[in-house]
Every structure is written in structure tokens, then in C-alpha cells.
Coordinates of C-alpha atoms and ligand atoms in Angstrom, one line a residue:
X1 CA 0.0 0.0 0.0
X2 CA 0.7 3.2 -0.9
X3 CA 2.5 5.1 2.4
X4 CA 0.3 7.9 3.0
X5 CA 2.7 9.9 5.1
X6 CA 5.2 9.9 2.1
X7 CA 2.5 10.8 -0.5
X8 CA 2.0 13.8 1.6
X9 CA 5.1 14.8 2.2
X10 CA 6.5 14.4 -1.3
X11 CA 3.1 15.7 -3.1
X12 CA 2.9 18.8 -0.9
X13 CA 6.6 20.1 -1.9
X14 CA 8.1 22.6 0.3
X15 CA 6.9 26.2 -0.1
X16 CA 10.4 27.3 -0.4
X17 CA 10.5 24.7 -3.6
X18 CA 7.1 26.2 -4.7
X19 CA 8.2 29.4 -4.6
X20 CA 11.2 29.1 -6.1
X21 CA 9.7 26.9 -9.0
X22 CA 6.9 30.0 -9.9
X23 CA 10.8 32.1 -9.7
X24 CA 12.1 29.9 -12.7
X25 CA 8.2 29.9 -14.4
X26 CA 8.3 33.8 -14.1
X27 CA 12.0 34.0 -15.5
X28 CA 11.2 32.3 -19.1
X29 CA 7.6 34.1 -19.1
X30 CA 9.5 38.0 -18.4
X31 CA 13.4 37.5 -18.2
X32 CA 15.6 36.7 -15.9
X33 CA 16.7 40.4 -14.7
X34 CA 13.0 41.3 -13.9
X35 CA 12.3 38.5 -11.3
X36 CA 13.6 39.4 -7.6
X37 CA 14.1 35.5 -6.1
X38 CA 14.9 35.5 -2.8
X39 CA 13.7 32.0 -2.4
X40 CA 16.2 29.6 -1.3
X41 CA 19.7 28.7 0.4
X42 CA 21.9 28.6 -2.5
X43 CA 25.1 30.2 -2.2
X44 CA 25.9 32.6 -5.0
X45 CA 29.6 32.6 -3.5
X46 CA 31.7 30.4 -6.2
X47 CA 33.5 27.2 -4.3
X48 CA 37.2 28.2 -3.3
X49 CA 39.6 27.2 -5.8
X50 CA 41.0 24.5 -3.3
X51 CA 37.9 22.5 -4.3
X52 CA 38.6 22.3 -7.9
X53 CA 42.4 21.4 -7.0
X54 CA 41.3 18.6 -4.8
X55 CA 39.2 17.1 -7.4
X56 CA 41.8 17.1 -10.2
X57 CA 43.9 15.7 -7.5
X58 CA 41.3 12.8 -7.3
X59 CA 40.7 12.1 -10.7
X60 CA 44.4 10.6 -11.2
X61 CA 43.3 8.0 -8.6
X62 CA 43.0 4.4 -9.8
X63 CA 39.0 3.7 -10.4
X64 CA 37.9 1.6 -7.3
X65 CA 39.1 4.5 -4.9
X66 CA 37.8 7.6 -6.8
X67 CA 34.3 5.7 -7.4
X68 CA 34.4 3.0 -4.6
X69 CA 33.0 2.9 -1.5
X70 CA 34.0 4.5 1.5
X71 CA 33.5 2.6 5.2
X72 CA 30.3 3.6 6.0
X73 CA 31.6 6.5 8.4
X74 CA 34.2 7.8 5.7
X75 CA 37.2 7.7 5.3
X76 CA 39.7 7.5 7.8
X77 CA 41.3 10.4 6.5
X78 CA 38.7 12.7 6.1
X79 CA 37.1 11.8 9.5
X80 CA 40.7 12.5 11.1
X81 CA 41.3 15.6 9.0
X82 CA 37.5 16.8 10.7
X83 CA 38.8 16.0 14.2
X84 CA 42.3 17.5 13.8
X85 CA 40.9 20.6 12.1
X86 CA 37.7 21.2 15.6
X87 CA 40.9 20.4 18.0
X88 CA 42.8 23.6 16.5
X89 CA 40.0 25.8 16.7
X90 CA 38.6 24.9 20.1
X91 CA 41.5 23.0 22.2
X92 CA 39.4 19.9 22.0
X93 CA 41.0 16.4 21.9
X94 CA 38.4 14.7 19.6
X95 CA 39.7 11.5 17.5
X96 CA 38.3 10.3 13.9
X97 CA 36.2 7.9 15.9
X98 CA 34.2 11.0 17.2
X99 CA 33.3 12.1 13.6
X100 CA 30.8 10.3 11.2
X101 CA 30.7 11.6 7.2
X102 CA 27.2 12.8 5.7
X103 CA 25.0 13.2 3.0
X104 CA 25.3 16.8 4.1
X105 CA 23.3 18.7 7.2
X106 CA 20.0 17.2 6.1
X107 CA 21.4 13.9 6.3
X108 CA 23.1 14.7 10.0
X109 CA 20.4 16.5 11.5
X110 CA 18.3 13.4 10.6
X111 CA 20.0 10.6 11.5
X112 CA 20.9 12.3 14.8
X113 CA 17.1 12.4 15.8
X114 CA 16.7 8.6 14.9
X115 CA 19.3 7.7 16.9
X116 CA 18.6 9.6 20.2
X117 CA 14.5 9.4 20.1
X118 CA 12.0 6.6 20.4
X119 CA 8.3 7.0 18.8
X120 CA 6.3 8.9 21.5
X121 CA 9.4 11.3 22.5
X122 CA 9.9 14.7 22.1
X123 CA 11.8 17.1 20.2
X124 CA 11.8 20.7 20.9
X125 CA 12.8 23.3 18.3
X126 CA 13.0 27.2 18.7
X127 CA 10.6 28.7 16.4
X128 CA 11.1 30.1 13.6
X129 CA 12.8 27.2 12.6
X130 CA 14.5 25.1 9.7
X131 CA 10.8 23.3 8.1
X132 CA 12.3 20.1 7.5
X133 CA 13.0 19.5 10.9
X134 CA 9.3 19.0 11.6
X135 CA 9.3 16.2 8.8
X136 CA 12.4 14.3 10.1
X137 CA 10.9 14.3 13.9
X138 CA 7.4 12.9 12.6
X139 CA 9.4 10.3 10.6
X140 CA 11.1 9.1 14.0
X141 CA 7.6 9.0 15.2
X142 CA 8.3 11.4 17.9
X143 CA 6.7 14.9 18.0
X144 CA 7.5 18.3 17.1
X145 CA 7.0 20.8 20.2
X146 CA 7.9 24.5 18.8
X147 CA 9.2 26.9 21.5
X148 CA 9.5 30.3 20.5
X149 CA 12.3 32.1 20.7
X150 CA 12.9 35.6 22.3
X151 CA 10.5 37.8 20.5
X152 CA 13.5 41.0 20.6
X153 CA 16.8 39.5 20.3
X154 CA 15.3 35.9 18.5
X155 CA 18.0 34.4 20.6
X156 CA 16.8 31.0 21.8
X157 CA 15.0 31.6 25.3
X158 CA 16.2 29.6 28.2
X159 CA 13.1 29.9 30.2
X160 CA 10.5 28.8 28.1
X161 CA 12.7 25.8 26.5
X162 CA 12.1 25.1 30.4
X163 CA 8.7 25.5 30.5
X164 CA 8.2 23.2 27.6
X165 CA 10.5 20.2 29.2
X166 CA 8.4 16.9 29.8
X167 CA 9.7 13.9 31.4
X168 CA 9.2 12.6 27.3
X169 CA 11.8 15.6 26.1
X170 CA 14.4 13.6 24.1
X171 CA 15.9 16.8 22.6
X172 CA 16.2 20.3 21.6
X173 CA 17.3 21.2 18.2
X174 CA 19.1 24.7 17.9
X175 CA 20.6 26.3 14.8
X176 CA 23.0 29.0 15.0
X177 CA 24.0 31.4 12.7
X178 CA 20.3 30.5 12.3
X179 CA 18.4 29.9 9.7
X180 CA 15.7 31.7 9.0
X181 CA 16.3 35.0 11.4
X182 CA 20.1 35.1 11.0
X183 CA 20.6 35.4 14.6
X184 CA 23.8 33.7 16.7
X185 CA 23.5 32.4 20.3
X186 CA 25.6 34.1 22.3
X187 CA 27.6 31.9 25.1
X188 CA 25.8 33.8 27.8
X189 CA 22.3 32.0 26.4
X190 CA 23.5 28.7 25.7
X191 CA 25.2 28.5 29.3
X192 CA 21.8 29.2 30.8
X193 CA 20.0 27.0 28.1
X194 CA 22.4 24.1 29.4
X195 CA 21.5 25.2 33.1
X196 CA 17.8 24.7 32.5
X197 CA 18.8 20.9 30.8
X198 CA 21.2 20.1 33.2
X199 CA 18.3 20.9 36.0
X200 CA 15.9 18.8 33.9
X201 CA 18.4 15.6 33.8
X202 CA 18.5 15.2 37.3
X203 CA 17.1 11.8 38.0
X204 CA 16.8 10.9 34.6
X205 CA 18.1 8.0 32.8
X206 CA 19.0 9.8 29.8
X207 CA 20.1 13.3 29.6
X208 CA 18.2 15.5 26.9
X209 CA 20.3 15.8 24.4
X210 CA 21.2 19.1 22.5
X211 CA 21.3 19.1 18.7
X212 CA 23.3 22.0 17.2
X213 CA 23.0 22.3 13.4
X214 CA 25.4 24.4 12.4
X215 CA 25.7 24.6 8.6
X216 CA 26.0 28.3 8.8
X217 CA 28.9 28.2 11.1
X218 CA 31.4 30.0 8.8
X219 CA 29.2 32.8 7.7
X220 CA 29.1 35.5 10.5
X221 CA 29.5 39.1 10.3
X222 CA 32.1 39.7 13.3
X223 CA 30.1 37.5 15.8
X224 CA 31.7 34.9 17.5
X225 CA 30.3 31.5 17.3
X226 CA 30.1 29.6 21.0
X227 CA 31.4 25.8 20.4
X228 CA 28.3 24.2 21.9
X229 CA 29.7 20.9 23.5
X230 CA 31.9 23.1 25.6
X231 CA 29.1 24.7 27.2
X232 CA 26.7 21.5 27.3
X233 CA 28.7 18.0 27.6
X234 CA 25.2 16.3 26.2
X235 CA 25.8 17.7 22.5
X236 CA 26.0 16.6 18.5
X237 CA 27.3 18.9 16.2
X238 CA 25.7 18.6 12.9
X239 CA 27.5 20.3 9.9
X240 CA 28.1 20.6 6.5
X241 CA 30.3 22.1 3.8
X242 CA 26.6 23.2 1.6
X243 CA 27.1 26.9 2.7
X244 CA 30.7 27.0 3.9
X245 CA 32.2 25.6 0.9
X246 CA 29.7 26.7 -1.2
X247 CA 28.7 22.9 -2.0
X248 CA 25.2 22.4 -1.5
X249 CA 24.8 19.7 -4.6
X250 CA 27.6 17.6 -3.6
X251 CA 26.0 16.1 -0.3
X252 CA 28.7 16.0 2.3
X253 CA 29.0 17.2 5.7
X254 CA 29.7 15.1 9.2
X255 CA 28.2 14.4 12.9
X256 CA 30.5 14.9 15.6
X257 CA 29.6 12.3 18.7
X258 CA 31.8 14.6 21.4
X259 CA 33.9 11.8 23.4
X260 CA 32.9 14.1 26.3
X261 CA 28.8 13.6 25.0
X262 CA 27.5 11.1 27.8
X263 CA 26.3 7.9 26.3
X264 CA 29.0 8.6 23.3
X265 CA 29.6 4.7 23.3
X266 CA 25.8 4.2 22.3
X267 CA 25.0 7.2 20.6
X268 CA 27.7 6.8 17.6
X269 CA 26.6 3.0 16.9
X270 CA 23.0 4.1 16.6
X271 CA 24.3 7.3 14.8
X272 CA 25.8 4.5 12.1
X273 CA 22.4 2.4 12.7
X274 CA 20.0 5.4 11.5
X275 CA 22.5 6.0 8.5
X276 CA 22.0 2.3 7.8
X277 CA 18.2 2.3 8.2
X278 CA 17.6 5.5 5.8
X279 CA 19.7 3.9 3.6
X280 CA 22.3 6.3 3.2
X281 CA 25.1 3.8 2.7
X282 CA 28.1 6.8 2.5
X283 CA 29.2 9.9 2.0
X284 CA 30.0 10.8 -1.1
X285 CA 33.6 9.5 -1.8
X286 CA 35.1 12.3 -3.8
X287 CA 33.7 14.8 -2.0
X288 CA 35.4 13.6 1.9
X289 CA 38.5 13.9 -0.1
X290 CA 37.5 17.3 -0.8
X291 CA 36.9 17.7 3.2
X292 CA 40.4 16.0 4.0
X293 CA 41.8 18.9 1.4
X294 CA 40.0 21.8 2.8
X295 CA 38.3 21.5 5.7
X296 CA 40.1 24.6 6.7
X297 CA 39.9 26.6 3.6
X298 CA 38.0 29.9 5.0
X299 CA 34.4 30.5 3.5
X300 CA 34.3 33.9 1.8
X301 CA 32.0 36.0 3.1
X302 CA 32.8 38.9 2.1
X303 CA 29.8 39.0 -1.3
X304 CA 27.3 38.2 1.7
X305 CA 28.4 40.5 3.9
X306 CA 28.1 43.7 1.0
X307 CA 24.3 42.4 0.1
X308 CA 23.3 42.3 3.7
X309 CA 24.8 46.0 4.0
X310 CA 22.7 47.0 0.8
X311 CA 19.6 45.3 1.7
X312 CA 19.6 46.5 5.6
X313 CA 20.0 50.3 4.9
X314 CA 17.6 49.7 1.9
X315 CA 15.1 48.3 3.6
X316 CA 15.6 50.1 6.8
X317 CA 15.0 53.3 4.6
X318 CA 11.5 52.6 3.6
X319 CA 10.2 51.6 6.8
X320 CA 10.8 47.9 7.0
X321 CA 11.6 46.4 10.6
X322 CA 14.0 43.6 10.6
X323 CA 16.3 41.7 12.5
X324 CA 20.1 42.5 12.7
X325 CA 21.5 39.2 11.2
X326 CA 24.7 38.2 12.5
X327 CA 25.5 35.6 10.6
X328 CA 23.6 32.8 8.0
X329 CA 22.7 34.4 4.6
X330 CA 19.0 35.3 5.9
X331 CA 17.0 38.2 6.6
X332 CA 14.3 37.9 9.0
X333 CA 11.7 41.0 8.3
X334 CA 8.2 42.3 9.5
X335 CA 5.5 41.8 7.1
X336 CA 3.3 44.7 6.3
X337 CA 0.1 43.1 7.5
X338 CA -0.7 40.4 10.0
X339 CA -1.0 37.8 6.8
X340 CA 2.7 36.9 6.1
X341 CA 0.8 34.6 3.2
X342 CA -1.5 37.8 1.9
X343 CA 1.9 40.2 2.3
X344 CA 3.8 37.8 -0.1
X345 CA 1.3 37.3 -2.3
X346 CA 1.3 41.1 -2.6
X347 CA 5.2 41.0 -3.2
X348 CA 4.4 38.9 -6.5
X349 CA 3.0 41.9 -8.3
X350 CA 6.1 43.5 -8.0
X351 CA 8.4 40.3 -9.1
X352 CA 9.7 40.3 -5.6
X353 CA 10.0 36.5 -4.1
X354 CA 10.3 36.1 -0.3
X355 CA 9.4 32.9 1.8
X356 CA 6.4 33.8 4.2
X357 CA 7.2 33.0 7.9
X358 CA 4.6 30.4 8.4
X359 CA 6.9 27.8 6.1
X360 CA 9.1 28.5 9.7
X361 CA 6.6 28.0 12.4
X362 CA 5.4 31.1 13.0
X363 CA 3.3 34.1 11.7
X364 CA 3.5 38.0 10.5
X365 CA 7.3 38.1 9.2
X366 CA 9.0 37.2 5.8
X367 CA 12.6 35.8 4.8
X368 CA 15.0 36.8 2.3
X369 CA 17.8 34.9 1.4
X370 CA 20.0 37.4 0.3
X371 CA 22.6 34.6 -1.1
X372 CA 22.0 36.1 -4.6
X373 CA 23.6 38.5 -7.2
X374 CA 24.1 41.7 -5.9
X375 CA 22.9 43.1 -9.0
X376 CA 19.3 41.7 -8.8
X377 CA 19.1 43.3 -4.6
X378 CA 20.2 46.5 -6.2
X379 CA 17.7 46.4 -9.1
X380 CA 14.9 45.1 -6.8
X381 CA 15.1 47.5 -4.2
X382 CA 12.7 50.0 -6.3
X383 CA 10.1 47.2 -6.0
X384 CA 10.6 46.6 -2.0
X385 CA 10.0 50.5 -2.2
X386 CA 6.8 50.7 -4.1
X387 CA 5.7 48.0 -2.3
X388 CA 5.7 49.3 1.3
X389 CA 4.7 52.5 -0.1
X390 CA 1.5 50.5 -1.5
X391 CA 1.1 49.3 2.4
X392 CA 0.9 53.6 3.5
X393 CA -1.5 54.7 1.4
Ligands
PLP1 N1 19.9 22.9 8.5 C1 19.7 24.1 8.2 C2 19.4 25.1 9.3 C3 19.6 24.6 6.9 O1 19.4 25.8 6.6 C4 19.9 23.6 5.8 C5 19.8 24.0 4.4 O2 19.5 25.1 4.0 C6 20.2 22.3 6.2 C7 20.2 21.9 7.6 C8 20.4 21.2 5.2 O3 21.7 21.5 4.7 P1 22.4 20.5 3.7 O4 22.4 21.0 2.3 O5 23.8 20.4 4.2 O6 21.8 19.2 3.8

């Protein structure tokens, strides 16, 4: 029989996809330069040049190692190279055992809630929040419990993660740089977000576990990034190189079991069982050579950093509130009416494409992924102008 779940899931594509889709339809219909897509996650940032070196590198390899297999954590090397590169950048003493290679974030974020939860568990993410996160959670037959973050600084907010904590709280889910509101947690709020965990373990079997998906870890403005499992033992990293590397078709990223992470003995085996049961096999092979190349070639930020300058004053200018983004490629904006839905519905008649906040949990706000030529922000910000002028009169 046909799984009804998955029918749903794959018939209702995401509205980021649907949006993005009209985009392209809109493109061929008027041209290219007069359609203002702020739809989705791609980096416009070409991959370093230490990419295409590592490949060439690869291609001389005889055929059953460029093509082959991997072991289904990676290879040693690129698992090592992972470890090596974390215990540089924050004195850690992690090992390649601690690392497992991914099908990118998606693939991490995942197979980390598979492995922690049981059905009937649940999973706490701080809204607005990633949409897929919702569909992985369901699929591990727990539930999704959305916790809203703080409404001023959209930091996530210690005290109501709190209030939400049942005795069947598996996990929270954070994201920082986040995705959509650009926002990073500062240390001060994930040391009292691992207070209120650390109170809630107490006679528990299990800890709660923290997820931190960090595929955005790289693209920051200035702010500093906190490295999570030094404030809360109980933590997997998710990453990948999508956005850092600028690599988002070539599936590869890693989980990082902390040897520190209570349970670590069980958790990476079931880590390696959930990869197993969704069938993921391995990483891609050519691409973890790429990582054992590069994993520290620095992610250029600077293209991302000059749009969010433009767009910010810009929109600033006529009347748009926003959030200060720190990091992520994402701006997190106001709608003009209560109807996020209605507001970007609205946007269409001026060829301007933004993802309506309820795709992310919650209502009244917009988000632009401003990942994109800086010649189509500068040519669209007439429209964004017309547009909340539209809203005035
Ligand atoms: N997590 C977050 C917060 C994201 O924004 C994305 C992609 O946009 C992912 C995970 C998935 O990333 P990947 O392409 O590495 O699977």
C-alpha cells in the first residue's frame, strides 16, 4: 500500500521549492533580470579554488578508490582531518572515531534524531525554525514541540525551553548562525540553556540531548560563534560544507559524537544504525576527499556581507523592521500586514519573491535569502520600495 505519510510529504513540496519553482516559471515568461528570487539557500559565492584542486587531485586515482566505497563512516582520513581541524579551533582532543561523514546537514540533523529518540518522545525546536525539521521528527515517530524564541533579540529563550520540558523531552534542536532570522547564540544563552537541561536531567536515565545544526557556522558578520559541546557536555554537532564551501549539490557534511557527549559509546553506533536504516550507505567519496583537502579553507563572506549591508539600509530606509542578522545568509523581516501569506502574495505583483514565515513555524514576518547576485538586490530594491509605499496609502 501506498504510504500515506510519504505521498503527503513528497506531493505537498516545500513552499520554499514552490516558490522558487513559480521564480524559474516567471524568469522564461518576463526575463531573468526582472524576477527578484529571494527564495532559497543557494550560495551565489563560487567554491574556493582548493575544491577544484582537490578534485583534479582525485581524478588521477586508480578507479575503485575515486568511485568505490568508502566505510560507511568515511574515510579515515577525512574523519581525522575533521577532528584534527575542531581540536585547533577549540582546544578539544576529539579523534576520527568522534566524527561520522554525511550526506550533508540534512542527512546529520536526521539521522541524529533517529538515533537519540524513540516514537512517542519529544523534540523541541525554537521557532522560527528550519521546516524540515518537523518532517524528520514525525518520521522518527516522535513529536515536534515548537518553543518560541525571544521575540526582541530571537535568541533561543532559556526559560521557556524550560517550561516546555516533559519527562518525554528527548531533545532540543538549535541552529546557529540561524536559519531563518540570522541570529547567533551568544555563550551567555546557551550556558543558561544548558543550566535549565542540566536541572531537567536530574534523576533521569537519559540526559536530553542538544542538537546543534550548524551549517551556517562559517558565515558570521564579526560575531563569535560559541562551540556548543563546551558549554553543554550532552551535545552533537551537525554540519556541513553546503554553505561554507559553497557545495550544496555535492552532499557532504559530518556528525560529531563529542567523546565528552554522555552515552557517546551508544550514541555513535546508533548514529551509524540510523545512517544504515535510511539507507544512506556513504558519503559521497570524492567529496570527503575534498573535506580531508579543505576543511580549513575559509568561507568567503565577504559578497554576503556587501548584500546584507545594501539590503539592511535599503530596507531600513522605507520603513521595514528587521532583524540585525549576525551571521547565516537570511534576513528575518516584518510583514506589512498580519497575513505573512496575503503580504507575499502582494510581493508577486512587483516580481519580488520572499518565503512567508509560516513555512518556519510562525506568523507576521518574511525571509529573504539574500545569497544572490548583488545586482538583482540592487535592481529590486525600487520594487521593495513601491511595495511598502502601497502598504501607507
Ligand atoms: N539545517 C539548516 C538550518 C539549513 O538551513 C539547511 C539547508 O539550508 C540544512 C540543515 C540542510 O543542509 P544540507 O544542504 O547540508 O543538507
Amino acid at each position: 500500500m501506498i504510504n500515506d505519510v510519504m505521498y503527503a510529504r513528497g506531493a505537498e513540496s516545500s513552499k520554499i521549492r514552490e516558490i522558487f519553482s513559480y521564480g524559474l516559471e516567471r524568469k522564461a515568461q518576463i526575463g531573468a533580470d526582472k524576477v527578484f528570487d529571494y527564495s532559497l539557500g543557494n550560495p551565489s559565492v563560487p567554491a574556493p579554488d582548493a575544491v577544484r584542486a582537490s578534485i583534479e587531485r582525485s581524478l588521477e586515482l586508480p578507479a575503485e578508490q575515486l568511485h568505490g566505497y568508502t566505510p560507511a563512516p568515511g574515510l579515515p582520513e577525512a574523519r581525522a582531518a575533521v577532528a584534527a581541524s575542531l581540536n585547533r579551533r577549540f582546544g578539544t582532543s576529539y579523534t576520527k572515531g568522534d566524527v561520522f561523514m554525511t550526506v550533508g546537514a540534512a542527512a546529520s540533523v536526521s539521522m541524529s534524531i533517529h538515533a537519540i529518540t524513540t516514537p512517542g518522545e519529544e523534540v523541541i525546536v525554537i521557532a522560527p525554525y528550519f521546516p524540515e525539521y518537523a518532517v524528520w521528527i514525525e518520521k522518527a515517530g516522535a513529536a515536534c514541540v515548537e518553543v518560541l524564541a525571544d521575540q526582541e533579540t530571537f535568541q533561543v529563550d532559556p526559560a521557556a525551553v524550560a517550561a516546555a520540558i516533559t519527562p518525554r523531552t528527548a531533545a532540543v534542536i538549535i541552529d546557529s548562525p540561524n536559519n531563518p532570522t540570522g541570529a547567533v547564540y551568544a555563550a551567555e544563552t546557551l550556558e543558561a540553556l544548558a543550566a535549565v537541561l542540566r536541572q531537567a536531567n536530574e534523576g533521569r536515565e537519559q540526559p536530553i540531548f542538544l542538537i546543534s545544526d550548524e551549517p551556517y557556522r562559517e558565515i558570521v558578520y564579526g560575531a563569535e560563534v560559541p562551540w556548543v559541546p563546551s558549554i553543554y557536555e550532552h551535545t552533537i554537532v551537525c554540519y556541513s560544507y553546503s554553505k561554507s564551501l559553497s557545495l550544496p549539490g555535492e552532499r557532504v557534511g559530518w556528525v560529531l559524537v563529542p567523546n565528552t557527549c554522555s552515552l557517546a559509546d551508544r550514541v555513535m553506533p546508533a548514529i551509524a544504525g540510523a545512517a544504515r536504516t535510511l539507507g544512506f550507505v556513504c558519503a559521497p567519496a570524492l567529496f570527503q576527499r575534498v573535506v580531508a583537502d579543505c576543511v580549513d579553507e575559509p568561507s568567503d563572506v565577504e559578497a554576503y556581507a556587501r548584500n546584507r549591508t545594501v539590503l539592511t539600509q535599503a530596507l531600513s530606509e522605507y520603513g521595514y523592521t528587521y532583524v540585525e542578522p549576525d551571521g547565516a545568509f537570511y534576513l528575518w523581516v516584518k510583514a506589512l500586514e498580519d497575513d505573512a501569506e496575503a503580504f507575499c502574495e502582494r510581493a508577486k505583483a512587483y516580481e519580488l519573491l520572499p518565503v512567508p514565515s509560516n513555512s518556519f513555524g510562525v506568523t507576521g514576518w518574511f525571509r529573504l535569502g539574500y545569497c544572490i547576485d548583488y545586482d538583482v538586490i540592487v535592481n529590486s530594491l525600487p520594487a521593495w520600495k513601491q511595495l511598502a509605499e502601497e502598504y501607507r496609502v
